[in-house]
Coordinates of C-alpha atoms in Angstrom, one line a residue:
Chain A
M1 CA 0.1 0.4 -0.2
T2 CA 1.3 3.3 -0.5
D3 CA 0.5 6.7 0.5
G4 CA -2.9 9.1 -1.3
K5 CA -3.9 5.4 -3.5
D6 CA -6.2 4.3 -0.9
S7 CA -7.1 7.4 0.6
D8 CA -10.6 6.5 0.0
T9 CA -10.9 3.9 1.5
M10 CA -9.2 4.4 4.8
P11 CA -9.4 7.5 5.4
G12 CA -7.3 7.5 9.0
I13 CA -5.0 4.9 8.5
T14 CA -3.3 6.9 4.7
L15 CA -3.0 10.0 6.6
Y16 CA -1.1 7.8 9.5
S17 CA 1.0 7.0 6.5
R18 CA 1.6 9.8 5.2
N19 CA 2.4 11.7 8.2
A20 CA 5.0 9.0 8.0
A21 CA 6.8 9.4 5.6
R22 CA 6.9 12.9 5.8
T23 CA 9.6 12.9 9.1
T24 CA 11.0 10.3 8.7
Q25 CA 11.4 10.3 4.4
R26 CA 11.3 7.0 2.7
N27 CA 11.3 4.2 4.7
I28 CA 13.2 1.0 3.2
L29 CA 10.6 -1.8 5.7
P30 CA 7.3 -1.4 3.4
G31 CA 3.7 -2.0 4.7
F32 CA 3.5 0.3 7.4
G33 CA -0.1 1.4 6.4
L34 CA -1.3 -1.8 6.1
T35 CA 0.2 -3.4 9.1
L36 CA -0.8 -0.8 10.7
G37 CA -3.9 -0.5 9.6
Y38 CA -4.2 -3.6 10.6
T39 CA -2.9 -3.5 13.7
L40 CA -5.3 -0.7 15.0
V41 CA -8.3 -3.6 13.1
Y42 CA -6.8 -6.0 15.2
L43 CA -6.3 -4.4 17.7
S44 CA -10.1 -3.0 17.6
L45 CA -12.2 -5.3 17.2
I46 CA -10.0 -7.7 19.8
V47 CA -10.1 -5.0 22.5
L48 CA -11.0 -1.5 22.6
I49 CA -14.1 -2.3 21.2
P50 CA -15.3 -5.0 23.8
L51 CA -13.4 -2.5 26.3
A52 CA -15.4 0.0 25.2
A53 CA -18.5 -1.6 25.2
I54 CA -18.2 -2.2 29.1
S55 CA -17.1 1.5 30.2
L56 CA -20.5 2.7 27.7
A57 CA -23.0 -0.2 29.7
A58 CA -20.6 1.0 32.6
V59 CA -21.6 4.9 32.0
K60 CA -25.9 3.8 31.2
I61 CA -25.8 2.8 35.1
E62 CA -27.3 6.0 37.2
P63 CA -24.7 7.4 39.6
G64 CA -25.9 5.8 42.6
Q65 CA -26.4 2.3 41.9
F66 CA -23.0 2.7 40.1
W67 CA -21.4 3.9 43.4
A68 CA -23.9 1.6 45.2
A69 CA -23.1 -1.9 44.3
I70 CA -18.7 -0.7 44.4
S71 CA -18.3 0.6 47.0
D72 CA -20.9 -2.6 48.8
P73 CA -18.4 -4.3 51.5
R74 CA -18.6 -7.7 49.3
V75 CA -17.7 -5.8 46.5
V76 CA -15.1 -3.2 48.6
A77 CA -13.4 -6.9 50.4
S78 CA -13.2 -8.6 46.7
Y79 CA -10.8 -5.7 45.2
R80 CA -8.0 -5.3 47.9
L81 CA -8.0 -9.7 48.1
S82 CA -7.6 -9.6 44.1
F83 CA -5.3 -6.8 44.3
I84 CA -3.5 -7.4 46.9
A85 CA -2.9 -11.5 46.4
A86 CA -2.2 -10.5 42.4
L87 CA 0.8 -8.0 43.9
A88 CA 2.2 -10.5 45.2
A89 CA 1.2 -13.7 43.3
A90 CA 3.8 -11.3 41.0
A91 CA 6.4 -10.2 43.3
I92 CA 7.0 -13.9 43.9
N93 CA 7.1 -15.1 40.2
T94 CA 9.4 -12.1 40.1
I95 CA 11.6 -13.0 42.7
F96 CA 11.9 -17.5 41.4
G97 CA 11.4 -16.3 38.5
L98 CA 14.6 -14.8 38.1
L99 CA 16.3 -17.7 40.0
T100 CA 15.2 -20.4 37.5
A101 CA 16.2 -17.8 34.3
W102 CA 19.5 -17.7 36.0
V103 CA 20.3 -21.7 36.3
L104 CA 18.2 -22.0 33.0
V105 CA 20.7 -19.7 31.4
R106 CA 23.9 -19.5 33.3
Y107 CA 24.3 -23.8 33.9
R108 CA 24.2 -27.1 32.1
F109 CA 23.6 -29.5 33.6
A110 CA 20.9 -32.7 33.3
G111 CA 17.2 -31.6 32.4
R112 CA 17.4 -28.5 31.6
K113 CA 16.3 -28.9 28.5
L114 CA 13.1 -30.6 30.8
L115 CA 13.2 -28.1 33.5
D116 CA 13.3 -25.3 30.7
A117 CA 10.3 -26.4 28.9
M118 CA 8.1 -27.3 32.3
V119 CA 8.3 -23.1 32.7
D120 CA 5.2 -23.2 30.2
L121 CA 3.0 -25.5 31.3
P122 CA 1.2 -23.2 33.3
F123 CA -0.1 -21.8 30.2
A124 CA -0.6 -25.0 29.0
L125 CA -2.5 -26.8 31.4
P126 CA -6.5 -25.4 31.6
T127 CA -6.5 -22.8 34.4
A128 CA -10.1 -25.1 36.1
V129 CA -6.9 -28.7 35.7
A130 CA -4.2 -26.1 38.7
G131 CA -6.9 -24.7 40.8
I132 CA -8.2 -29.0 41.4
A133 CA -5.1 -29.9 41.0
L134 CA -3.3 -27.3 43.5
T135 CA -6.3 -27.5 46.2
T136 CA -5.9 -31.7 46.3
M137 CA -2.5 -30.7 47.7
Y138 CA -2.9 -27.5 49.8
A139 CA -6.5 -28.3 51.4
P140 CA -5.5 -30.1 54.7
T141 CA -6.3 -33.2 54.1
G142 CA -3.8 -33.2 50.4
W143 CA -0.2 -33.9 50.4
I144 CA 1.1 -30.6 51.5
G145 CA -2.1 -29.2 53.4
R146 CA -1.0 -32.2 55.4
L147 CA 2.1 -31.3 56.7
L148 CA 0.7 -27.5 57.8
A149 CA -1.7 -27.8 59.3
P150 CA -0.5 -29.2 62.7
L151 CA 1.7 -26.2 62.4
G152 CA -1.4 -23.1 61.8
I153 CA -1.1 -22.8 58.1
Q154 CA -4.0 -23.0 56.3
I155 CA -3.3 -21.7 52.0
A156 CA -6.4 -23.8 50.6
F157 CA -10.1 -21.8 51.6
A158 CA -7.9 -18.8 52.6
P159 CA -6.5 -16.2 50.8
L160 CA -2.3 -17.8 50.7
G161 CA -4.7 -20.9 48.4
I162 CA -4.9 -17.3 45.9
V163 CA -1.8 -16.4 45.8
V164 CA -0.4 -20.2 45.4
A165 CA -2.5 -20.3 42.4
L166 CA -2.3 -17.3 40.8
T167 CA 2.1 -18.1 40.7
F168 CA 1.4 -20.7 39.3
I169 CA -0.9 -19.4 36.8
G170 CA 2.0 -17.0 36.5
L171 CA 5.6 -17.8 36.9
P172 CA 6.5 -18.2 32.5
F173 CA 6.4 -14.7 32.9
V174 CA 9.3 -13.0 34.3
V175 CA 10.9 -15.6 33.7
R176 CA 10.4 -15.4 29.6
T177 CA 11.0 -12.1 30.2
V178 CA 14.0 -11.7 32.0
Q179 CA 16.3 -15.4 30.1
P180 CA 17.1 -13.8 26.8
V181 CA 18.1 -10.6 28.6
L182 CA 20.5 -12.4 31.0
E183 CA 21.5 -14.6 27.3
D184 CA 22.0 -11.6 25.9
L185 CA 24.5 -10.0 28.8
G186 CA 27.1 -12.9 28.8
T187 CA 29.5 -13.3 31.6
E188 CA 31.7 -10.2 29.8
T189 CA 29.8 -7.8 32.2
E190 CA 30.9 -9.8 35.5
E191 CA 34.2 -10.8 34.5
T192 CA 34.8 -6.7 34.0
A193 CA 32.9 -6.0 37.2
A194 CA 35.0 -8.4 38.5
S195 CA 38.7 -7.2 36.9
L196 CA 38.1 -3.9 38.7
G197 CA 37.7 -4.9 41.8
A198 CA 33.7 -5.4 42.7
S199 CA 32.9 -7.3 44.7
R200 CA 30.3 -10.8 43.7
I201 CA 27.1 -8.6 45.9
Q202 CA 27.8 -5.8 44.1
T203 CA 28.5 -7.1 40.7
F204 CA 25.0 -8.2 41.7
T205 CA 23.0 -5.2 42.4
R206 CA 25.2 -2.7 41.0
V207 CA 25.9 -4.2 37.8
I208 CA 23.3 -7.4 36.7
F209 CA 20.6 -5.7 38.6
P210 CA 20.2 -2.5 36.9
E211 CA 20.5 -4.8 33.6
L212 CA 17.3 -6.3 33.9
L213 CA 15.1 -4.7 36.1
P214 CA 13.4 -3.3 32.2
S215 CA 13.2 -7.6 31.8
L216 CA 11.8 -8.3 35.4
L217 CA 9.6 -4.7 35.5
T218 CA 8.0 -6.7 31.5
G219 CA 7.2 -9.2 33.9
F220 CA 6.1 -8.6 37.1
A221 CA 3.6 -6.3 34.4
L222 CA 2.2 -9.3 31.9
A223 CA 1.9 -12.0 36.1
F224 CA -0.1 -9.4 37.5
A225 CA -1.9 -8.6 34.8
R226 CA -2.8 -12.4 34.3
A227 CA -2.8 -13.1 37.9
L228 CA -6.0 -9.6 38.2
G229 CA -7.5 -11.6 35.8
E230 CA -7.3 -15.5 37.3
Y231 CA -10.6 -17.2 37.4
G232 CA -10.4 -21.3 36.7
S233 CA -7.8 -22.2 38.5
V234 CA -8.4 -20.0 42.1
V235 CA -11.9 -20.6 42.2
F236 CA -10.9 -24.0 42.9
I237 CA -8.2 -23.5 46.0
S238 CA -9.7 -19.6 48.0
G239 CA -13.4 -21.2 49.0
N240 CA -15.5 -18.5 47.7
M241 CA -15.9 -16.9 51.5
P242 CA -17.4 -13.9 51.0
M243 CA -15.3 -10.8 52.9
R244 CA -12.5 -13.5 52.6
T245 CA -11.6 -15.3 50.2
E246 CA -14.0 -13.8 47.3
I247 CA -12.4 -12.1 43.8
A248 CA -13.9 -9.9 42.1
P249 CA -13.5 -11.6 39.1
L250 CA -15.5 -14.3 40.4
L251 CA -18.2 -11.8 41.8
I252 CA -18.4 -10.3 38.8
M253 CA -19.1 -13.8 37.5
T254 CA -21.7 -13.4 40.8
K255 CA -23.7 -10.8 39.2
L256 CA -23.8 -11.9 36.3
E257 CA -25.3 -15.0 37.4
Q258 CA -27.6 -12.8 39.0
Y259 CA -28.7 -11.1 35.7
D260 CA -27.5 -8.1 38.0
Y261 CA -25.5 -7.2 35.2
A262 CA -25.3 -3.2 36.1
G263 CA -23.5 -4.7 38.7
A264 CA -21.5 -6.7 37.4
T265 CA -20.5 -4.0 34.7
A266 CA -19.7 -1.4 37.3
I267 CA -16.8 -4.0 38.7
A268 CA -15.2 -4.3 36.1
M269 CA -15.2 -1.4 35.4
V270 CA -13.7 0.0 38.5
M271 CA -11.3 -3.4 37.9
L272 CA -10.3 -2.0 34.9
V273 CA -9.5 1.4 35.1
L274 CA -7.6 0.6 38.0
S275 CA -5.2 -2.3 36.5
F276 CA -4.8 0.4 34.0
L277 CA -3.4 3.1 37.0
L278 CA -0.9 0.0 37.6
L279 CA 0.2 -1.3 34.1
L280 CA 0.3 2.8 33.3
A281 CA 2.8 3.0 36.6
I282 CA 4.5 -0.1 35.8
N283 CA 5.2 1.0 32.4
L284 CA 6.7 4.0 33.1
L285 CA 9.0 3.1 35.9
Q286 CA 10.0 0.9 33.0
R287 CA 10.5 4.5 31.1
W288 CA 12.8 5.0 33.7
A289 CA 14.6 2.0 33.8
T290 CA 16.0 2.2 30.3
R291 CA 16.1 5.9 30.6
S292 CA 20.2 5.1 29.7
R293 CA 19.3 2.7 27.5
Q294 CA 19.2 3.4 22.5
Chain B
M1 CA 55.9 -5.4 38.2
S2 CA 57.3 -8.2 36.6
I3 CA 54.5 -11.2 35.2
Q4 CA 56.1 -14.3 35.3
V5 CA 54.1 -17.4 34.2
N6 CA 55.6 -20.8 34.7
N7 CA 54.1 -24.2 32.7
I8 CA 51.1 -23.2 32.8
S9 CA 49.1 -25.7 30.9
K10 CA 45.4 -25.0 29.6
T11 CA 42.3 -27.8 28.9
F12 CA 38.9 -27.5 27.9
G13 CA 37.3 -30.4 28.4
S14 CA 39.9 -32.4 25.4
F15 CA 41.2 -29.0 23.7
A16 CA 44.1 -27.9 25.1
A17 CA 44.8 -24.8 25.1
L18 CA 48.2 -24.4 26.1
K19 CA 50.6 -26.5 26.6
N20 CA 53.2 -25.6 29.1
V21 CA 53.9 -21.5 28.5
S22 CA 56.2 -20.4 30.0
L23 CA 57.0 -16.0 29.3
T24 CA 58.2 -13.0 31.9
V25 CA 56.8 -10.0 31.4
N26 CA 59.8 -6.9 33.1
D27 CA 58.4 -4.4 34.6
G28 CA 57.1 -1.8 32.9
E29 CA 57.1 -3.6 29.3
L30 CA 54.8 -3.6 26.7
V31 CA 54.6 -6.6 25.8
A32 CA 52.4 -8.7 23.1
L33 CA 50.5 -12.0 23.1
L34 CA 50.3 -12.2 19.1
G35 CA 48.9 -15.1 16.9
P36 CA 46.4 -16.9 15.2
S37 CA 43.1 -17.2 16.6
G38 CA 43.0 -20.8 18.5
C39 CA 46.3 -20.2 19.4
G40 CA 45.9 -19.6 22.8
K41 CA 47.1 -16.2 23.3
T42 CA 43.8 -14.5 24.8
T43 CA 43.3 -17.5 27.2
L44 CA 46.9 -17.0 28.8
L45 CA 45.9 -13.5 29.2
R46 CA 42.8 -14.5 31.3
I47 CA 45.0 -16.5 33.1
I48 CA 46.8 -13.5 33.8
A49 CA 44.2 -11.6 34.6
G50 CA 42.3 -14.1 36.6
L51 CA 39.9 -14.8 35.5
E52 CA 40.2 -18.5 34.0
F53 CA 42.3 -20.9 36.2
P54 CA 44.7 -22.9 35.0
D55 CA 46.0 -27.1 34.7
P56 CA 45.8 -28.9 38.0
A57 CA 49.9 -29.1 37.5
S58 CA 50.6 -25.7 36.5
G59 CA 53.4 -23.4 37.9
P60 CA 52.9 -20.9 39.2
V61 CA 51.1 -16.5 37.8
L62 CA 54.3 -14.0 39.8
F63 CA 53.0 -11.0 40.1
H64 CA 57.2 -9.4 40.8
T65 CA 57.6 -12.4 43.7
D66 CA 53.9 -12.9 45.5
D67 CA 52.1 -15.3 43.7
V68 CA 48.8 -15.0 42.7
S69 CA 47.8 -18.7 41.5
R70 CA 45.2 -18.8 44.2
Q71 CA 43.6 -15.5 44.1
D72 CA 41.2 -14.3 41.1
A73 CA 40.2 -11.7 39.6
R74 CA 39.3 -9.4 41.9
R75 CA 42.7 -8.9 44.4
R76 CA 44.6 -9.4 41.9
R77 CA 44.5 -5.7 40.3
V78 CA 45.0 -5.9 37.3
G79 CA 42.9 -3.4 34.9
F80 CA 41.3 -5.3 32.1
V81 CA 40.8 -4.4 28.6
F82 CA 38.2 -6.5 27.4
Q83 CA 38.6 -7.1 22.8
H84 CA 34.5 -5.4 22.9
Y85 CA 34.7 -2.1 25.5
S86 CA 32.0 -4.1 28.2
L87 CA 31.1 -1.3 29.7
F88 CA 28.2 -1.1 31.6
R89 CA 25.2 -0.2 29.2
H90 CA 23.1 1.8 31.7
M91 CA 25.6 4.0 33.2
N92 CA 27.1 7.0 31.5
I93 CA 30.8 7.6 30.4
F94 CA 31.7 8.9 34.3
D95 CA 30.2 6.0 35.8
N96 CA 31.4 3.5 34.1
V97 CA 35.0 5.3 34.8
A98 CA 34.0 5.7 38.8
F99 CA 32.8 2.4 39.1
G100 CA 36.2 0.2 40.2
L101 CA 36.4 3.4 43.1
R102 CA 33.4 3.4 44.0
V103 CA 33.1 -0.5 44.6
R104 CA 36.6 0.0 47.0
P105 CA 35.8 -1.2 51.1
R106 CA 34.7 1.7 53.4
N107 CA 37.9 2.1 54.6
V108 CA 39.3 2.6 50.6
R109 CA 37.5 4.4 49.0
P110 CA 38.0 7.8 47.7
N111 CA 35.5 10.8 48.9
K112 CA 33.4 12.0 46.0
A113 CA 35.3 14.8 45.1
E114 CA 38.1 12.8 44.4
I115 CA 36.2 10.2 42.9
K116 CA 35.2 13.8 40.6
H117 CA 39.1 14.5 40.3
R118 CA 40.6 11.2 39.5
V119 CA 37.3 10.8 36.3
E120 CA 38.1 13.7 35.3
S121 CA 41.2 13.5 34.7
L122 CA 41.8 10.4 32.9
L123 CA 38.2 11.3 31.0
N124 CA 40.7 13.7 30.1
L125 CA 43.4 11.5 29.6
V126 CA 42.2 10.1 27.4
Q127 CA 40.2 12.9 25.5
L128 CA 36.3 11.8 26.5
E129 CA 36.3 14.6 29.0
R130 CA 33.0 16.3 27.0
H131 CA 31.0 13.5 27.0
A132 CA 32.1 12.3 30.9
A133 CA 27.1 12.6 30.9
L134 CA 26.1 10.5 27.9
Y135 CA 25.7 7.2 27.2
P136 CA 27.7 4.5 26.0
W137 CA 26.0 3.5 23.3
Q138 CA 25.5 7.4 21.9
L139 CA 29.9 6.6 21.9
S140 CA 31.8 5.5 18.4
G141 CA 33.1 3.0 19.2
G142 CA 37.1 4.3 19.3
Q143 CA 35.5 7.0 21.1
R144 CA 34.7 2.9 23.7
Q145 CA 37.8 1.3 23.7
R146 CA 39.2 4.5 25.1
V147 CA 37.2 5.6 27.2
A148 CA 37.3 1.5 28.6
L149 CA 40.6 1.7 29.4
A150 CA 39.9 4.9 31.2
R151 CA 37.9 2.9 33.4
A152 CA 40.7 0.6 33.9
L153 CA 42.9 2.8 34.7
A154 CA 40.9 3.7 37.6
V155 CA 41.5 1.4 39.6
E156 CA 45.0 2.4 39.4
P157 CA 46.2 -0.8 38.1
K158 CA 50.3 -2.4 38.0
I159 CA 48.9 -4.3 35.3
L160 CA 47.4 -3.1 32.1
L161 CA 46.1 -6.6 29.9
L162 CA 44.6 -5.4 26.3
D163 CA 42.8 -8.4 24.7
E164 CA 42.3 -7.4 21.1
P165 CA 42.2 -3.6 22.0
F166 CA 41.6 -2.9 18.0
G167 CA 39.9 -6.7 17.0
A168 CA 36.4 -4.2 16.3
L169 CA 37.7 -0.7 14.6
D170 CA 38.1 0.2 11.1
A171 CA 41.8 0.5 9.9
K172 CA 42.2 4.0 10.4
V173 CA 40.9 4.4 13.8
R174 CA 43.0 1.5 15.2
K175 CA 46.0 2.9 14.1
E176 CA 45.6 6.1 16.0
L177 CA 44.6 4.3 19.5
R178 CA 47.5 2.8 18.0
H179 CA 50.3 5.5 18.8
W180 CA 48.3 6.8 21.2
L181 CA 48.1 3.4 24.0
R182 CA 52.2 4.0 23.1
R183 CA 52.5 7.1 23.3
L184 CA 50.2 6.5 27.4
H185 CA 52.4 3.5 28.3
D186 CA 55.4 4.7 27.3
E187 CA 53.6 8.8 30.2
M188 CA 52.9 6.3 32.3
A189 CA 55.2 2.5 32.7
I190 CA 52.3 0.7 33.7
T191 CA 53.4 -2.7 33.0
S192 CA 51.3 -4.4 29.7
V193 CA 50.1 -6.8 28.2
F194 CA 48.0 -7.4 25.1
V195 CA 46.9 -9.5 22.5
T196 CA 47.0 -9.5 19.3
H197 CA 46.2 -11.7 15.7
D198 CA 48.1 -9.2 13.7
Q199 CA 51.7 -9.2 13.9
E200 CA 51.8 -5.2 11.8
E201 CA 50.2 -3.5 15.1
A202 CA 52.5 -6.7 17.4
L203 CA 55.7 -5.2 15.6
E204 CA 54.7 -1.8 15.2
L205 CA 53.5 -1.8 18.9
A206 CA 55.4 -4.0 21.6
D207 CA 58.8 -3.8 23.5
R208 CA 58.4 -7.7 22.6
V209 CA 57.0 -10.0 21.0
A210 CA 55.7 -13.2 21.6
V211 CA 54.9 -15.9 19.3
L212 CA 52.1 -17.8 19.8
N213 CA 51.0 -21.3 17.8
T214 CA 48.8 -24.2 19.1
G215 CA 49.2 -23.3 22.7
R216 CA 52.5 -22.5 22.8
I217 CA 55.2 -20.2 22.9
E218 CA 56.8 -20.1 18.9
Q219 CA 59.1 -17.2 20.0
V220 CA 59.8 -14.5 22.0
G221 CA 61.8 -12.0 21.4
T222 CA 61.8 -8.2 20.3
P223 CA 59.9 -6.8 17.3
E224 CA 63.6 -6.9 15.0
E225 CA 64.8 -9.8 17.0
V226 CA 61.7 -11.8 15.8
Y227 CA 61.5 -10.7 12.3
D228 CA 64.8 -10.6 11.7
H229 CA 65.0 -14.6 13.4
P230 CA 62.5 -15.9 13.4
A231 CA 63.0 -19.4 15.6
N232 CA 61.0 -21.8 12.8
P233 CA 59.0 -21.2 9.4
F234 CA 55.7 -20.8 11.6
V235 CA 56.9 -17.1 13.1
F236 CA 58.3 -16.1 9.8
N237 CA 55.2 -17.6 7.4
F238 CA 53.2 -15.5 10.6
L239 CA 55.1 -12.4 10.9
G240 CA 55.0 -11.1 7.4
N241 CA 53.8 -12.9 4.0
V242 CA 57.4 -15.7 2.4
N243 CA 57.8 -16.5 -0.7
I244 CA 59.6 -20.9 -0.2
F245 CA 61.8 -21.9 -2.5
H246 CA 61.7 -25.8 -2.5
C247 CA 64.6 -27.4 -2.3
R248 CA 64.7 -30.9 -2.8
D249 CA 67.6 -31.9 -5.0
K250 CA 71.0 -30.5 -5.2
E251 CA 69.5 -30.0 -9.0
A252 CA 67.1 -28.4 -7.7
R253 CA 70.4 -26.1 -5.0
Q254 CA 71.2 -24.7 -7.8
Q255 CA 69.1 -24.2 -10.2
V256 CA 67.6 -21.5 -7.1
G257 CA 70.6 -20.1 -7.0
L258 CA 71.1 -20.8 -3.8
A259 CA 75.4 -21.7 -2.8
Q260 CA 74.5 -21.5 0.8
A261 CA 71.5 -23.8 0.3
A262 CA 73.6 -27.0 0.7
A263 CA 75.9 -25.6 3.5
A264 CA 72.2 -24.5 5.3
T265 CA 71.5 -28.2 4.8
T266 CA 73.0 -31.4 7.1
G267 CA 73.8 -34.0 5.1
E268 CA 70.3 -34.5 2.7
K269 CA 68.5 -33.7 5.1
V270 CA 66.0 -31.1 2.9
A271 CA 65.4 -27.5 3.7
A272 CA 63.3 -25.0 1.8
A273 CA 64.8 -21.5 1.3
Y274 CA 62.1 -19.2 2.7
V275 CA 61.7 -15.3 1.3
R276 CA 60.3 -12.0 2.7
P277 CA 58.8 -10.1 -0.5
H278 CA 60.9 -6.8 -0.3
D279 CA 63.9 -9.0 -0.4
I280 CA 63.6 -10.2 -4.1
E281 CA 65.9 -8.4 -6.1
I282 CA 64.3 -8.2 -9.9
S283 CA 66.7 -7.1 -12.0
R284 CA 67.1 -6.7 -15.8
A285 CA 70.3 -8.7 -16.4
A286 CA 71.8 -12.0 -15.5
D287 CA 74.3 -13.5 -13.3
S288 CA 75.3 -17.0 -11.8
E289 CA 73.3 -16.5 -8.8
T290 CA 69.7 -15.0 -10.3
I291 CA 65.9 -17.2 -12.0
P292 CA 64.7 -16.4 -15.0
A293 CA 60.7 -15.4 -14.2
R294 CA 58.6 -13.7 -15.9
V295 CA 56.7 -11.0 -15.0
V296 CA 52.5 -11.6 -14.2
H297 CA 51.4 -8.9 -12.3
I298 CA 51.9 -5.1 -11.4
A299 CA 50.4 -3.0 -8.4
A300 CA 52.1 -0.2 -8.0
A301 CA 49.7 2.3 -5.5
G302 CA 50.4 2.2 -1.8
P303 CA 54.1 2.9 -0.5
V304 CA 55.8 0.6 -2.1
A305 CA 55.1 -1.8 -5.7
K306 CA 53.6 -5.3 -5.2
I307 CA 54.9 -7.4 -8.3
Q308 CA 53.6 -11.4 -8.9
L309 CA 56.1 -13.3 -11.1
A310 CA 55.9 -17.0 -12.1
R311 CA 59.5 -18.3 -12.2
L312 CA 60.2 -19.6 -16.8
D313 CA 61.5 -23.3 -15.2
T314 CA 59.0 -24.4 -12.6
R315 CA 56.8 -21.7 -12.7
E316 CA 56.2 -21.2 -9.6
M317 CA 55.3 -18.3 -8.4
V318 CA 56.6 -15.3 -6.5
H319 CA 55.9 -12.4 -5.2
A320 CA 58.3 -9.3 -5.2
E321 CA 57.7 -5.7 -3.6
I322 CA 60.0 -3.1 -4.8
T323 CA 60.6 0.9 -3.8
R324 CA 58.4 2.8 -6.5
Q325 CA 62.8 4.3 -8.1
K326 CA 63.4 0.8 -8.8
Y327 CA 59.9 -0.1 -10.0
R328 CA 59.9 2.7 -11.9
Q329 CA 63.5 2.4 -13.3
L330 CA 63.1 -0.4 -14.0
N331 CA 60.1 0.2 -16.1
L332 CA 58.7 -3.2 -16.2
N333 CA 55.4 -4.5 -17.8
T334 CA 53.3 -7.4 -17.1
G335 CA 54.5 -10.5 -19.3
E336 CA 58.6 -9.1 -19.3
S337 CA 61.4 -11.8 -18.7
V338 CA 63.6 -10.3 -16.0
Y339 CA 65.9 -12.3 -13.5
I340 CA 65.1 -12.4 -9.5
K341 CA 67.7 -12.6 -6.8
L342 CA 66.6 -13.9 -3.6
Q343 CA 68.2 -11.8 -0.4
N344 CA 69.2 -13.3 3.3
P345 CA 66.9 -16.8 2.1
R346 CA 66.8 -18.3 5.7
Y347 CA 66.8 -21.6 5.4
F348 CA 64.6 -24.1 7.8
S349 CA 64.3 -28.1 7.5
E350 CA 60.8 -28.7 5.2
D351 CA 60.0 -32.0 7.5
Y352 CA 58.6 -29.4 9.4
V353 CA 55.2 -29.1 9.8
I354 CA 53.4 -25.9 9.5

């Protein structure tokens, strides 16, 4: 697609294309108009229009009703649980994901390839299966739950169980974002730091960690976003007790089942805005972390 | 501070990178480790730096008289410059150079003002004082290498090690940096070892050159020594272009016009004469020691005229380099028949495998 020719059929797109042509002169890579146009259509159909529909439905609700729906203590408790559990799971995944990526990149051992492949399993497994499996393990009568029960630690049917489930489903993100960066970093950077007299801790905190920070943040954001929307595995392990272990997506589901579309939309809208703000904040943080890069 | 390595061997799996290598670098000297890729020169440098450890049966690595064999890179206080600069991407130039000072233990760490002063004077030294706030990606290759050097010098090392310091730079920048490094070395008088596969660089820059091949040191000497008196065909070959004249039998020797060849060849052991292109003399008149040849190709652009000839008797190719003045005098043309004479031939027995 070249400039101008398609202005009748796709005016918005060619406008962009023209602007780009004006600022970047002739781009050696062809297809800017085509690819951007496709991307916009695709994103609109898949993401923007459904999200707009939520906003539209939310606007239609009476303010009083909207406020009542989102300020119900049970709803507020579910937000708090959803966000705290998702953040906790993402944080745990960031630490252990970094460790896993480190082991996979830096050491050669038998079964490394297998371990590498296993990292993606949480993606492949239906989340309901994961939820049931985890519940079986962590229930007070399960293999792990039985050992923890005498210590007074309850995982299944408690907020902790939700964190466990969310950690499970978010595991691959940090590993897969950090791994290529770590591979790219190589060992020379560490050798340089060592030859300049840096200790191992100094090498990690001053050289390796800053290099990995942007990818860690990306992984964190992805794991967080994934955990926030997770529903399938959590409903099994959490026990779904109102005010205690009820997550926001479940509450939306419950409202829908009760034909309370306004209430469901209101909760969804708040979730949408809060997660958007959080992801925006992470993105800004990431931009700050990469300020020195090209 | 002098460096001494004794009987160092290093094996990677089944590959022997170094075989019983011993080398002494005197205090304040600039030594080049020269060899083709895979000859073990970088491994030797890394062992001196403490980034690699030799096989257990190896002898010690001594700095002055201290055995540093058991110390890792952090304790050896050696400045190491990597081929690809290895600058910290997330730090600006100032922070890169300051790194070695900032990671020192608190009791020996200079204060902020001292660090600033030191870094600024180093950036001055490498002529990058105006680039302190930039990030590595904003600099050219030559500038990055100078930052890497300043960073290595910041910790005041007693020894400076450089791994192919100019390998990734283009020819012009390379030559400039080479001269600049030599001047810097002369001013600071810091014991330095650098690795290179470029014989011109080694011969021009170093006080002494160690020529390595397949994990062994073939010869150590001043540039003149190794160039004029190569210990074996490998060194001869590696340090420049060479013409090889086989002298398999008496007849061949006479053909080549090498009366001395007989003397150099012990008994009937076969020898070959090695002659540099600039030691091939071209003339229009024949005498008892000349070989007839035909001019095949002439490349006269550049400081010397490069003449390619084919021997009329054996059809072997001979490469000659003559001065432009001589070239004009001879008034050579492609296809002409001339006579060549071998100056300063070196004889090596031919069972020596290169």
